[in-house]
Coordinates of C-alpha atoms and ligand atoms in Angstrom, one line a residue:
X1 CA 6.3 -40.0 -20.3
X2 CA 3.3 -37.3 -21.4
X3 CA 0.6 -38.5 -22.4
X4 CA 1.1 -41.0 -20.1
X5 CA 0.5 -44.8 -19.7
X6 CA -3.1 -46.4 -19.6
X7 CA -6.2 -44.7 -17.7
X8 CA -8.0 -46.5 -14.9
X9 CA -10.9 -48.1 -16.2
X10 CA -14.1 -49.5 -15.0
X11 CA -13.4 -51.8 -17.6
X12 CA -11.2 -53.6 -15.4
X13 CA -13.6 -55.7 -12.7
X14 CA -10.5 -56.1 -10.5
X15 CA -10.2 -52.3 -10.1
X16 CA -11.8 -50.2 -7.5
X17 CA -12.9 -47.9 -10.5
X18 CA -15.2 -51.2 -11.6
X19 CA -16.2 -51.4 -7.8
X20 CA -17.1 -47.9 -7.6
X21 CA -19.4 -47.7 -11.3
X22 CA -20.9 -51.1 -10.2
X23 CA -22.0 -50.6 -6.5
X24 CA -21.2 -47.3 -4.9
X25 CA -22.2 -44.6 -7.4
X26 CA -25.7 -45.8 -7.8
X27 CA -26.0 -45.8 -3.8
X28 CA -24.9 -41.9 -4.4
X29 CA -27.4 -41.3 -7.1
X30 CA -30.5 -42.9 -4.7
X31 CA -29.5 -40.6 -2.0
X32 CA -30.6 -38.0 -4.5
X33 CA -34.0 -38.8 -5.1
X34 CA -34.3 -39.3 -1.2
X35 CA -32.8 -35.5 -0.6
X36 CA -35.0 -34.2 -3.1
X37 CA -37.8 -36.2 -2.3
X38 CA -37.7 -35.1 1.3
X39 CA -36.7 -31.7 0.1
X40 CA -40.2 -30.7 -1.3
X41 CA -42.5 -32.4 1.5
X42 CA -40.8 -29.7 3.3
X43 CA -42.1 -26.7 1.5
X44 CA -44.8 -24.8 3.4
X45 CA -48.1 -24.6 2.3
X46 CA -47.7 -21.1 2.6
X47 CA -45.1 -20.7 -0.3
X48 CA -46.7 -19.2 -3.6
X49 CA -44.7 -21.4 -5.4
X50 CA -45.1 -24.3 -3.7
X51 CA -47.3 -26.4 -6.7
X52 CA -44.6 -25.1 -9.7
X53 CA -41.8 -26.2 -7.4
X54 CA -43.2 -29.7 -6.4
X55 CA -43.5 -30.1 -10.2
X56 CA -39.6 -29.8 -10.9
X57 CA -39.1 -31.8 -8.1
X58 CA -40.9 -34.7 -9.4
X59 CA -39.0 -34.1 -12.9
X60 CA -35.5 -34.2 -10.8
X61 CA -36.3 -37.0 -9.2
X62 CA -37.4 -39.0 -12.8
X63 CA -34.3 -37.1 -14.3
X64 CA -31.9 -38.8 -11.8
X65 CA -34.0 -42.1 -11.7
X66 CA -33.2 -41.9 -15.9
X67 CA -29.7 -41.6 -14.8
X68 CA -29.3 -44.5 -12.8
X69 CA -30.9 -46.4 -15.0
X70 CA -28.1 -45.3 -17.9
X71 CA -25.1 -46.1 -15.4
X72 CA -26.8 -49.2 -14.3
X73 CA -27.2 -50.3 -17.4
X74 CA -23.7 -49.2 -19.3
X75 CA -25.6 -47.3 -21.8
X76 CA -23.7 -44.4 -24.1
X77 CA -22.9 -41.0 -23.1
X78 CA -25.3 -38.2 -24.0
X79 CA -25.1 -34.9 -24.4
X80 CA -25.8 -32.5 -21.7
X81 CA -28.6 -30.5 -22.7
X82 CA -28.8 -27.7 -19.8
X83 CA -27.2 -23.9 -20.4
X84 CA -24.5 -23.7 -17.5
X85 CA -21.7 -22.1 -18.7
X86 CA -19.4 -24.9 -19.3
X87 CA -22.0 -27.1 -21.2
X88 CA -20.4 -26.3 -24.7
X89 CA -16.7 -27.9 -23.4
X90 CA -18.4 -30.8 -21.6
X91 CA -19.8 -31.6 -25.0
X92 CA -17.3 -31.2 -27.3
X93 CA -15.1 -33.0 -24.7
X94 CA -17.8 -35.9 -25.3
X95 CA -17.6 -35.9 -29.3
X96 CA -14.2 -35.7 -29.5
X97 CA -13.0 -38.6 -27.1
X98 CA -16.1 -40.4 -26.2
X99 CA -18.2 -40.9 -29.2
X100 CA -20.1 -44.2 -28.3
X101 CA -18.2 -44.6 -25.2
X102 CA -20.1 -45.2 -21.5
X103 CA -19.6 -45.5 -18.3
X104 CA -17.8 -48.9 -17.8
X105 CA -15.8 -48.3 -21.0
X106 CA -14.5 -44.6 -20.5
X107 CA -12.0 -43.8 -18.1
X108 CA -13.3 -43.9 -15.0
X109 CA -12.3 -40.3 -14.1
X110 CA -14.1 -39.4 -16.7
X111 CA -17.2 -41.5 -16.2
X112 CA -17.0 -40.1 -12.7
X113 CA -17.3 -36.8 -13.6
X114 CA -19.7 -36.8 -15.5
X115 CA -21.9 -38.8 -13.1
X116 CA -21.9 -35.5 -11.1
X117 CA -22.1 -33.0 -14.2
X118 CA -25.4 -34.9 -14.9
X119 CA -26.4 -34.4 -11.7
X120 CA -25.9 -30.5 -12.0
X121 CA -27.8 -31.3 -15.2
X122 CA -31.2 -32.4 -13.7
X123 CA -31.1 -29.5 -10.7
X124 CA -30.2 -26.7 -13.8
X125 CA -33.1 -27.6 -16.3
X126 CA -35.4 -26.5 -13.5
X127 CA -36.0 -22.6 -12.4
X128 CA -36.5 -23.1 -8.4
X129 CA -33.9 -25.6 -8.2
X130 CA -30.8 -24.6 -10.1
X131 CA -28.7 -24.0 -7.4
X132 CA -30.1 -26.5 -5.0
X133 CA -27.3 -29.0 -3.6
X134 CA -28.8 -32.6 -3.1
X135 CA -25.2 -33.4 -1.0
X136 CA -25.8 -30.3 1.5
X137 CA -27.7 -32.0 4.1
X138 CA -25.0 -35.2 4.7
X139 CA -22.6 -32.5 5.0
X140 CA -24.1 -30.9 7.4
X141 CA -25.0 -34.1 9.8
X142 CA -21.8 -35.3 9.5
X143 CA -20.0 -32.4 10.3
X144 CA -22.2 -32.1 13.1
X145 CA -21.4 -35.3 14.4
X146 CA -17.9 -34.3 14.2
X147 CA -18.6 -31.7 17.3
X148 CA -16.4 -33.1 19.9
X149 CA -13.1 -33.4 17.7
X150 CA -13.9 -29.9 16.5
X151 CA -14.3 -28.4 19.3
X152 CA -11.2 -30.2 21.0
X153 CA -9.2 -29.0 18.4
X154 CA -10.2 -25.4 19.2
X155 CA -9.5 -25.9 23.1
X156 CA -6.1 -26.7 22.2
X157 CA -5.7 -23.9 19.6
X158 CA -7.0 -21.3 20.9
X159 CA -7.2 -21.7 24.7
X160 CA -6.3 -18.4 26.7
X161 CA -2.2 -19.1 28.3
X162 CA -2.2 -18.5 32.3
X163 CA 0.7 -16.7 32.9
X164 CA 2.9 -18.9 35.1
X165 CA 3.8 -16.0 37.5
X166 CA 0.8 -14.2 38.3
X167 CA -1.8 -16.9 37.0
X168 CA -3.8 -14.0 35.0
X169 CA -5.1 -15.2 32.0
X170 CA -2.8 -13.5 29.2
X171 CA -4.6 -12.4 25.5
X172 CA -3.1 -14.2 23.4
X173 CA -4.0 -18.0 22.2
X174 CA -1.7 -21.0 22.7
X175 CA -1.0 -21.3 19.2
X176 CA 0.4 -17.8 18.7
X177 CA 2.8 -18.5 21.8
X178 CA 3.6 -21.1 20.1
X179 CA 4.7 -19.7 17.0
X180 CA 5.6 -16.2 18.6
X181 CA 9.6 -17.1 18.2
X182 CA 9.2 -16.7 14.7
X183 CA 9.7 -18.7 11.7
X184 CA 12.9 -20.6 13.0
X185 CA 11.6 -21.7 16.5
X186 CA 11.6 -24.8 17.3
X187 CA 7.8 -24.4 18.3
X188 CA 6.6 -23.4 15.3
X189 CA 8.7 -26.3 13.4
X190 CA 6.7 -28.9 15.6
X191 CA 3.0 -26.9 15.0
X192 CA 3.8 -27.3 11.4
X193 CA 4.5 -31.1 11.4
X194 CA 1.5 -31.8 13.6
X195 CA -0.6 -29.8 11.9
X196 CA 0.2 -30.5 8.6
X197 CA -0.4 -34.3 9.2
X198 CA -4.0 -33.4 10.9
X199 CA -4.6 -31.8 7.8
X200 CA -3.6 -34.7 6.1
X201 CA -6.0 -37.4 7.9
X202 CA -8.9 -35.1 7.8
X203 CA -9.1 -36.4 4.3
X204 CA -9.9 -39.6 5.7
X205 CA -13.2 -39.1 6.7
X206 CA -15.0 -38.2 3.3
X207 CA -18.8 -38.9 2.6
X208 CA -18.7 -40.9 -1.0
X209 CA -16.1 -43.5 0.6
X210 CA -18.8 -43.8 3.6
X211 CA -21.7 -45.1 1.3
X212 CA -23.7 -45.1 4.8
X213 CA -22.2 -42.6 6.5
X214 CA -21.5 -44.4 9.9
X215 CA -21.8 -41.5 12.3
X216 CA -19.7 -43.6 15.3
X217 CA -17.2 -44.2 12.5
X218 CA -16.6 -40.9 11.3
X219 CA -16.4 -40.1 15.1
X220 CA -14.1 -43.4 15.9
X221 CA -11.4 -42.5 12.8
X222 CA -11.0 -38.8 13.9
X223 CA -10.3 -39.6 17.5
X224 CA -8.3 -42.4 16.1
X225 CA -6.4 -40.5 13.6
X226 CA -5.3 -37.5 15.4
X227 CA -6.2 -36.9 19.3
X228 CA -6.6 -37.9 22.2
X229 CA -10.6 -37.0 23.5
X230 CA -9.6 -36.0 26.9
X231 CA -8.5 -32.8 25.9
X232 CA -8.3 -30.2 29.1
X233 CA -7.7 -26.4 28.8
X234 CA -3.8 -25.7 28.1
X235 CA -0.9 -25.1 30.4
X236 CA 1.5 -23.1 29.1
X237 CA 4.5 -25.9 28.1
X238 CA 6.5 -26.1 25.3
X239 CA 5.2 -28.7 23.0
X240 CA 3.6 -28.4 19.9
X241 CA -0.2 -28.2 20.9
X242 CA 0.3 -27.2 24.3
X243 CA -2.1 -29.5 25.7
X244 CA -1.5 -31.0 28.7
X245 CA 1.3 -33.5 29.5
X246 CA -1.2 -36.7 29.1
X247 CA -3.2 -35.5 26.3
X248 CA -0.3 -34.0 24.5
X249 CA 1.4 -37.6 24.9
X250 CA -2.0 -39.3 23.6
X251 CA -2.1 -36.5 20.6
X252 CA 1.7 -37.1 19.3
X253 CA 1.9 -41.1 20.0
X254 CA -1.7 -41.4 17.4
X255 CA 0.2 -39.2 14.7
X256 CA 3.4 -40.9 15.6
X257 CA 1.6 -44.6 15.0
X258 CA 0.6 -43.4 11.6
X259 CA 3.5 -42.0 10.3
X260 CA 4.5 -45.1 8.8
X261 CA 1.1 -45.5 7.0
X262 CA 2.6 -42.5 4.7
X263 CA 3.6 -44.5 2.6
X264 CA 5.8 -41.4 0.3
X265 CA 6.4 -38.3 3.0
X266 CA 7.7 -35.3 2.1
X267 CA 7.1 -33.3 4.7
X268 CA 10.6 -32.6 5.5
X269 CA 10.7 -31.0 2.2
X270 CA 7.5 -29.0 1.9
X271 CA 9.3 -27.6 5.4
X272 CA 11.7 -26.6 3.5
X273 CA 9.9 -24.5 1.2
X274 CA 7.4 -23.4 3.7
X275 CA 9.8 -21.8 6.0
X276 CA 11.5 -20.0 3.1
X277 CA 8.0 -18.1 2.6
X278 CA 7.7 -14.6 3.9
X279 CA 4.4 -13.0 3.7
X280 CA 4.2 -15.3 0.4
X281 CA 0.4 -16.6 -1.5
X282 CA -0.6 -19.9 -0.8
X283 CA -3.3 -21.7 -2.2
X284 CA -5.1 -24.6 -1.2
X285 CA -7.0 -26.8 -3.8
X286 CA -9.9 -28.0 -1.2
X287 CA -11.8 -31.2 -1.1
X288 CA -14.1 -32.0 1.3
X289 CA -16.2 -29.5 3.2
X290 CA -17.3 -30.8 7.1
X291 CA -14.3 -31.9 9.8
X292 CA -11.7 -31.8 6.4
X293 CA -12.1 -28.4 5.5
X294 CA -11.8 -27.2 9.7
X295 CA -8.1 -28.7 9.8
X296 CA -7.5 -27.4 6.9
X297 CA -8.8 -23.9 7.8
X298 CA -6.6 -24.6 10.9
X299 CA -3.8 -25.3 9.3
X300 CA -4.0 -22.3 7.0
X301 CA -4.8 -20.3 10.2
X302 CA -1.4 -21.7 11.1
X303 CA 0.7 -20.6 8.2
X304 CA -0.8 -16.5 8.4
X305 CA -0.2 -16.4 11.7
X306 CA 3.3 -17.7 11.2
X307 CA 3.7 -15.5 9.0
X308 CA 4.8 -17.6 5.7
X309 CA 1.4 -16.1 3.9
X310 CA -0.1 -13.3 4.0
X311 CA -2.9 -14.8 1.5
X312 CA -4.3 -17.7 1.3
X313 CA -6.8 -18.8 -1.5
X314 CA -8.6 -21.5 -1.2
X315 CA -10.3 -23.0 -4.1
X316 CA -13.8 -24.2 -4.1
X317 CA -16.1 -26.0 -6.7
X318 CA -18.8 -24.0 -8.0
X319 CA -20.9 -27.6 -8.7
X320 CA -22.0 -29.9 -6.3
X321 CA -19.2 -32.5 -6.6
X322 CA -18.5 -35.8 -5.6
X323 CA -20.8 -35.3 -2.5
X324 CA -18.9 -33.7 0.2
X325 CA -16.5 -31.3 -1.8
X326 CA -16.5 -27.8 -0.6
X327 CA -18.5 -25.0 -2.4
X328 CA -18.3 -21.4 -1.6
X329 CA -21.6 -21.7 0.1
X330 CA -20.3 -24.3 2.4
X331 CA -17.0 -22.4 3.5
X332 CA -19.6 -19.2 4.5
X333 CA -21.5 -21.6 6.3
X334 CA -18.7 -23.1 8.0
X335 CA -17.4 -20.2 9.4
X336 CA -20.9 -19.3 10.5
X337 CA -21.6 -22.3 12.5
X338 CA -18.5 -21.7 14.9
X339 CA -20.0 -18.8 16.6
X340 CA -23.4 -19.5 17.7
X341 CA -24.4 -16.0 17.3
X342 CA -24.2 -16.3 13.6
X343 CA -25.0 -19.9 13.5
X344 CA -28.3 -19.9 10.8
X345 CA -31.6 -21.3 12.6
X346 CA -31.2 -23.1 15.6
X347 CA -27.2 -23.0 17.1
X348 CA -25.0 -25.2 15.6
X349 CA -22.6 -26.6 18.3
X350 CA -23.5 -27.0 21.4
X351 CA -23.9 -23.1 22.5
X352 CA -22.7 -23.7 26.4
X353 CA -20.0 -22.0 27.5
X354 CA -17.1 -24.1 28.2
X355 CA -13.5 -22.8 27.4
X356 CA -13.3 -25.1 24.4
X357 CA -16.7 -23.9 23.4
X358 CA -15.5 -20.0 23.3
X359 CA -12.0 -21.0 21.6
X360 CA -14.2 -22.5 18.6
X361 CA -16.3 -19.0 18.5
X362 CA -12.9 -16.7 18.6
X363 CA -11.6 -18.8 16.0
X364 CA -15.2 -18.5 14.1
X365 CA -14.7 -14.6 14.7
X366 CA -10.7 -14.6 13.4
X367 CA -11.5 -16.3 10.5
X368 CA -14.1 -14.3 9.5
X369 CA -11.9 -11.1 9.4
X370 CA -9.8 -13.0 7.8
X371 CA -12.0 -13.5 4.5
X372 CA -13.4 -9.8 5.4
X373 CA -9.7 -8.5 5.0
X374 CA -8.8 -10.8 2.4
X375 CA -6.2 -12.7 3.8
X376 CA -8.5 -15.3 2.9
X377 CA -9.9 -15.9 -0.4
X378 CA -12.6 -18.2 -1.6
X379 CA -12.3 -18.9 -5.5
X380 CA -14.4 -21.4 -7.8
X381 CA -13.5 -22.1 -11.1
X382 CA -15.4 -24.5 -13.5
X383 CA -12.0 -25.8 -14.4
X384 CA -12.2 -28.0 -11.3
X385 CA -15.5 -29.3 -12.3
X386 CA -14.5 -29.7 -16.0
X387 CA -13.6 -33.5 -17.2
X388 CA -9.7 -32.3 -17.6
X389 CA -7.1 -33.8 -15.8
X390 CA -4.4 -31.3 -14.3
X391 CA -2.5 -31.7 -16.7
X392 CA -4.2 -30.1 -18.7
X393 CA -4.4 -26.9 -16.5
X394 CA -1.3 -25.0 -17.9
X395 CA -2.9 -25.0 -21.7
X396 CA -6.4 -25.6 -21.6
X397 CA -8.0 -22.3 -23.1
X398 CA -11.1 -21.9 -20.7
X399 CA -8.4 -22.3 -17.8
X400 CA -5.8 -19.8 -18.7
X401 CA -7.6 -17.2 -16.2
X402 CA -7.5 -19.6 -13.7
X403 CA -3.7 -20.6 -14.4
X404 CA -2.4 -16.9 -14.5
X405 CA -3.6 -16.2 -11.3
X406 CA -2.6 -19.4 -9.3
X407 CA 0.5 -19.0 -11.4
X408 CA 1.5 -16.3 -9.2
X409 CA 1.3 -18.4 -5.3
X410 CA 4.0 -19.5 -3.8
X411 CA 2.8 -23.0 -3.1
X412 CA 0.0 -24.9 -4.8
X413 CA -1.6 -27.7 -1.5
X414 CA -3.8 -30.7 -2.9
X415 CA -6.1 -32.4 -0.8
X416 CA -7.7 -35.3 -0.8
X417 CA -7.9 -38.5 -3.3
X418 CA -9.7 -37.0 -6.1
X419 CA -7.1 -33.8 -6.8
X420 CA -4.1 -36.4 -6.6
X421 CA -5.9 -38.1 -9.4
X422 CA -6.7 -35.3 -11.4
X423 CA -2.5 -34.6 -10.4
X424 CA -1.3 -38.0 -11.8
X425 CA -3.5 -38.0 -14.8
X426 CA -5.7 -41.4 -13.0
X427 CA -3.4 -43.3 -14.7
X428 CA -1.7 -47.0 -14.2
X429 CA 1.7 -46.1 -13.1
X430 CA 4.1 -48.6 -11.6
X431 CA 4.2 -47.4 -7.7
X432 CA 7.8 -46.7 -8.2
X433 CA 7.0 -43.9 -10.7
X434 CA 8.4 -40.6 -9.4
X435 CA 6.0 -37.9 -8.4
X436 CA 7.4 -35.7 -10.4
X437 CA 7.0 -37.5 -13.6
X438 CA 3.8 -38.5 -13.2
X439 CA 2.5 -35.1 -12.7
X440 CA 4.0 -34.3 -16.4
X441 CA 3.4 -30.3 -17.1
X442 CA 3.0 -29.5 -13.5
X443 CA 6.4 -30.3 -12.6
X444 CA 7.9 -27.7 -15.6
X445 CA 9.3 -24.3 -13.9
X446 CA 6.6 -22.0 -14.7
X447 CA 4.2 -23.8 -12.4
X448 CA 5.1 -22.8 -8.4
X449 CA 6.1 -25.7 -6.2
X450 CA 3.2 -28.3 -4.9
X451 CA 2.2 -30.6 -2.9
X452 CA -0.3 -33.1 -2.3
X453 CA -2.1 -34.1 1.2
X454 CA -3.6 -37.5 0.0
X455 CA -5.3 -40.5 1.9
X456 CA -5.3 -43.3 -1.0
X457 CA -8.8 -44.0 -2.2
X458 CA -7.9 -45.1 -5.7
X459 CA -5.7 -47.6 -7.2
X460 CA -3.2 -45.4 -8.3
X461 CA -0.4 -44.1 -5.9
X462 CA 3.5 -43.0 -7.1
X463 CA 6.6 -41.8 -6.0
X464 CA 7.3 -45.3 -3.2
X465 CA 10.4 -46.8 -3.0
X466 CA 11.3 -49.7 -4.9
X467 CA 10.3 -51.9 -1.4
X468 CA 7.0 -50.4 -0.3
X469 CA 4.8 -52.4 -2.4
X470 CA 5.5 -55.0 -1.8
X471 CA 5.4 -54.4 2.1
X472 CA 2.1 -52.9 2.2
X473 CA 0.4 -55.6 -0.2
X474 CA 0.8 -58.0 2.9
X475 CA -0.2 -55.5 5.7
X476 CA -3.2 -54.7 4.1
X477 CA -4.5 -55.9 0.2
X478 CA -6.6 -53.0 0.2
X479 CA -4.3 -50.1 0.8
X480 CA -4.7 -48.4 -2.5
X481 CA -8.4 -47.8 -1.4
X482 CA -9.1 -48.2 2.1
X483 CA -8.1 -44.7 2.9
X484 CA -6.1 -46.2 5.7
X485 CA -3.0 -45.3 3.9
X486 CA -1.7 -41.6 2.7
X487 CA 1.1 -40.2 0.6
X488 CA 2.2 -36.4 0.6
X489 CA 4.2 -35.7 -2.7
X490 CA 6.0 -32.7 -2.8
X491 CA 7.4 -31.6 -6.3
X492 CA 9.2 -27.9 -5.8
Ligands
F6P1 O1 -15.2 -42.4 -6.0 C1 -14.0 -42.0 -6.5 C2 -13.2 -41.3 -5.6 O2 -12.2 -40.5 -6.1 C3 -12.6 -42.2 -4.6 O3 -11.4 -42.7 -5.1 C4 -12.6 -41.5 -3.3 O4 -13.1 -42.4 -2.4 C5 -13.7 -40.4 -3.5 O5 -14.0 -40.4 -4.8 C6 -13.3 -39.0 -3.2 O6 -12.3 -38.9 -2.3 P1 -11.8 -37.5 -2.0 O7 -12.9 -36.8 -1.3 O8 -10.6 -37.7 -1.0 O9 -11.3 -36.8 -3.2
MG2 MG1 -14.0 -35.2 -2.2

């Protein structure tokens, strides 16, 4: 089963692959110009460099305007001409397997790619714009706009516990009462599925799916998808959250109603492993920075202060990517905009000072020390940027650094659609195909155990039952890409 069967292909108009070459990356690329153009009618008049600056901004803006074009157009693949480090494997990639070959032609993960490494290309020709990222600023609005399930999320988190006897406010949050009996209570067990399936829906809500980011969507989805709104400081009770009785009920029934929309869940398993770990390294391949990368910041919060890690490393790419990835910039900034006093320019959130509004700065603050202690870890490897599958990862020369590190975690966690591509090799596989196959060279015994945290996106999706299929095809025809549906594969 390695190399496995046939790649995806924009080749095939029935595919969302064909769907996303034809109409949606284009809309991507024009955001670009926009961003950029907007981007130097903002420099001041006072900035030396403003005339040499304005200059590479015009040449970006024909660079990416070229680019369009070429896509539009199916033309071949090019070389890259810039001198980022990994410009010598992107091109010999290209002469070896796709001489002649373009964008509706090529894999589509690989036509994808490359959409963005061009990108890259046109900001790393220049001198004041090599590190500029075109996606920054619809990360930033739509995380914004995201306030009110953020900052929920933090009331119910971190929210002081009243003692029940002499209704003092007690130090510590509600989430460390809850896991405070320790790896086999039955609190902690409950925190884990909950917030392992918030972490899971977060994925949901990613920017290049929303061609026009609809703001009251994003918002309508996370409410949808894992709260209730009318979240109230906690009581002290015993469920999972500890919200209160009615929100806790709204909270649990929304997860509940979409537990059968994962369509392959191994949750039970990754349990399993999970609650083995003592003080173990776990790493968490990210995808999207804004609401996606907060659960899962919460969820990692989750498994330190449970103590099953006592590291976590989270890996970031070091290129803008597929819009709303997360770079190491944007997990700095993150953790800044929690706490208004280190919030950059004007405060984030709103700064007032409700008790939701102070749980989002402590956990701003904890997190922090976190990465200052270096329980937390940012990484970025080119590896994730490269045009290489996963597969790949255990042999590829330029990501043998990468693999003898990551080697040594615990558990390696996926998110989102584009990792469980790279994961399954973007390949047609019959639904039915177990996980573990499809993942080839990942699933061989030096590699630790994974899993993936996955809304579908793509027309790919393994590991269902023999039924499933078929079931789903007349709930919904678009499950494979509507993002409606999820899978989390565990292979140990
Ligand atoms: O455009 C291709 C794609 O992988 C889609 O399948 C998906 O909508 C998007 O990019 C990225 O999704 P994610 O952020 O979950 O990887
Ligand atoms: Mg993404």
């Amino acid at each position: 089963s390695h190399p496995p069967k046939t790649a995806l292909s924009g080749s095939d108009r029935d595919s969302f692959g064909y769907a996303t070459i034809q109409s949606r990356l284009p809309v991507i690329v024009s955001k670009i110009v926009d961003d950029v153009y907007r981007a130097y009618h903002r420099l001041s008049d006072a900035d030396p460099l403003k005339a040499q600056k304005e200059k590479e901004a015009k040449g970006i803006i024909e660079a990416i305007g070229g680019l369009r074009y070429e896509l539009q157009r199916d033309k071949p693949f090019r070389p890259l001409t810039d001198n980022y480090p990994d410009v010598q494997e992107w091109n010999q990639a290209l002469s070896d397997h796709y001489a002649g070959s373009s964008w509706f032609k090529a894999s589509w993960l690989f036509s994808e790619c490359y959409l963005y490494r061009r990108i890259k290309e046109a900001f790393a020709m220049t001198e004041h714009w090599r590190d500029y990222d075109p996606f920054f600023e619809q990360k930033r609005t739509v995380f914004k706009s995201s306030q009110k399930a953020v900052v929920a999320i933090a009331g119910r988190l971190m929210s002081p516990v009243r003692s029940e006897t002499t209704h003092t406010v007690e130090a510590s949050s509600s989430l460390d009462i809850l896991i405070s009996g320790g790896p086999e209570s039955k609190g902690t067990e409950e925190a884990f599925f909950e917030l392992a399936q918030v972490c899971l829906w977060g994925n949901a809500t990613d920017l290049s799916l929303l061609d026009n980011p609809d703001l009251a969507k994003v918002e309508e989805l996370q409410r949808r998808m894992m709260m209730s709104s009318n979240s109230t400081p906690a009581s002290h009770n015993s469920s999972a959250l500890s919200l209160d009785e009615g929100a806790l009920d709204g909270a649990q029934a929304e997860l509940a109603k979409h537990a059968d929309k994962i369509l392959q869940n191994d949750l039970d398993q990754l349990w399993a492993k999970v609650k083995s770990l003592r003080n173990g390294r776990i790493d968490i391949i990210l995808d999207n920075a804004g609401f996606e990368l907060y659960v899962d910041l919460v969820f990692a919060d989750y498994l330190v202060r449970a103590g099953f890690a006592k590291e976590v490393v989270f890996h970031a790419k070091n290129i803008p990517w597929f819009v709303s990835d997360v770079m190491p910039f944007d997990f700095q900034w993150t953790l800044d905009q929690l706490d208004p006093d280190t919030a950059t320019s004007e405060p984030f959130f709103d700064p007032s000072e409700s008790t939701e509004q102070l749980a989002l700065k402590d956990l701003g603050r904890k997190w922090k020390e976190y990465v200052e202690s270096g329980v937390w870890k940012v990484k970025g490897h080119n590896f994730w940027t490269s045009c290489y599958a996963f597969h790949h990862l255990p042999t590829l020369p330029s990501a043998q650094d990468l693999f003898r590190d990551t080697a040594q975690s615990d558990l390696w966690i996926f998110k989102g659609d584009l990792n469980y591509r790279k994961l399954v090799y973007d390949c047609k596989w019959p639904t039915t195909t177990p996980f573990t196959e499809a993942i080839g060279p990942l699933a061989s015994s030096e590699v630790p155990s994974l899993v993936t945290f996955r809304t579908c996106k793509a027309d790919v999706v393994v590991g269902l039952k023999a039924d499933v299929e078929e079931r789903v095809e007349k709930e919904a025809k678009d499950w494979m890409v509507s993002g409606e549906y999820a899978v989390i594969s565990f292979s140990p």
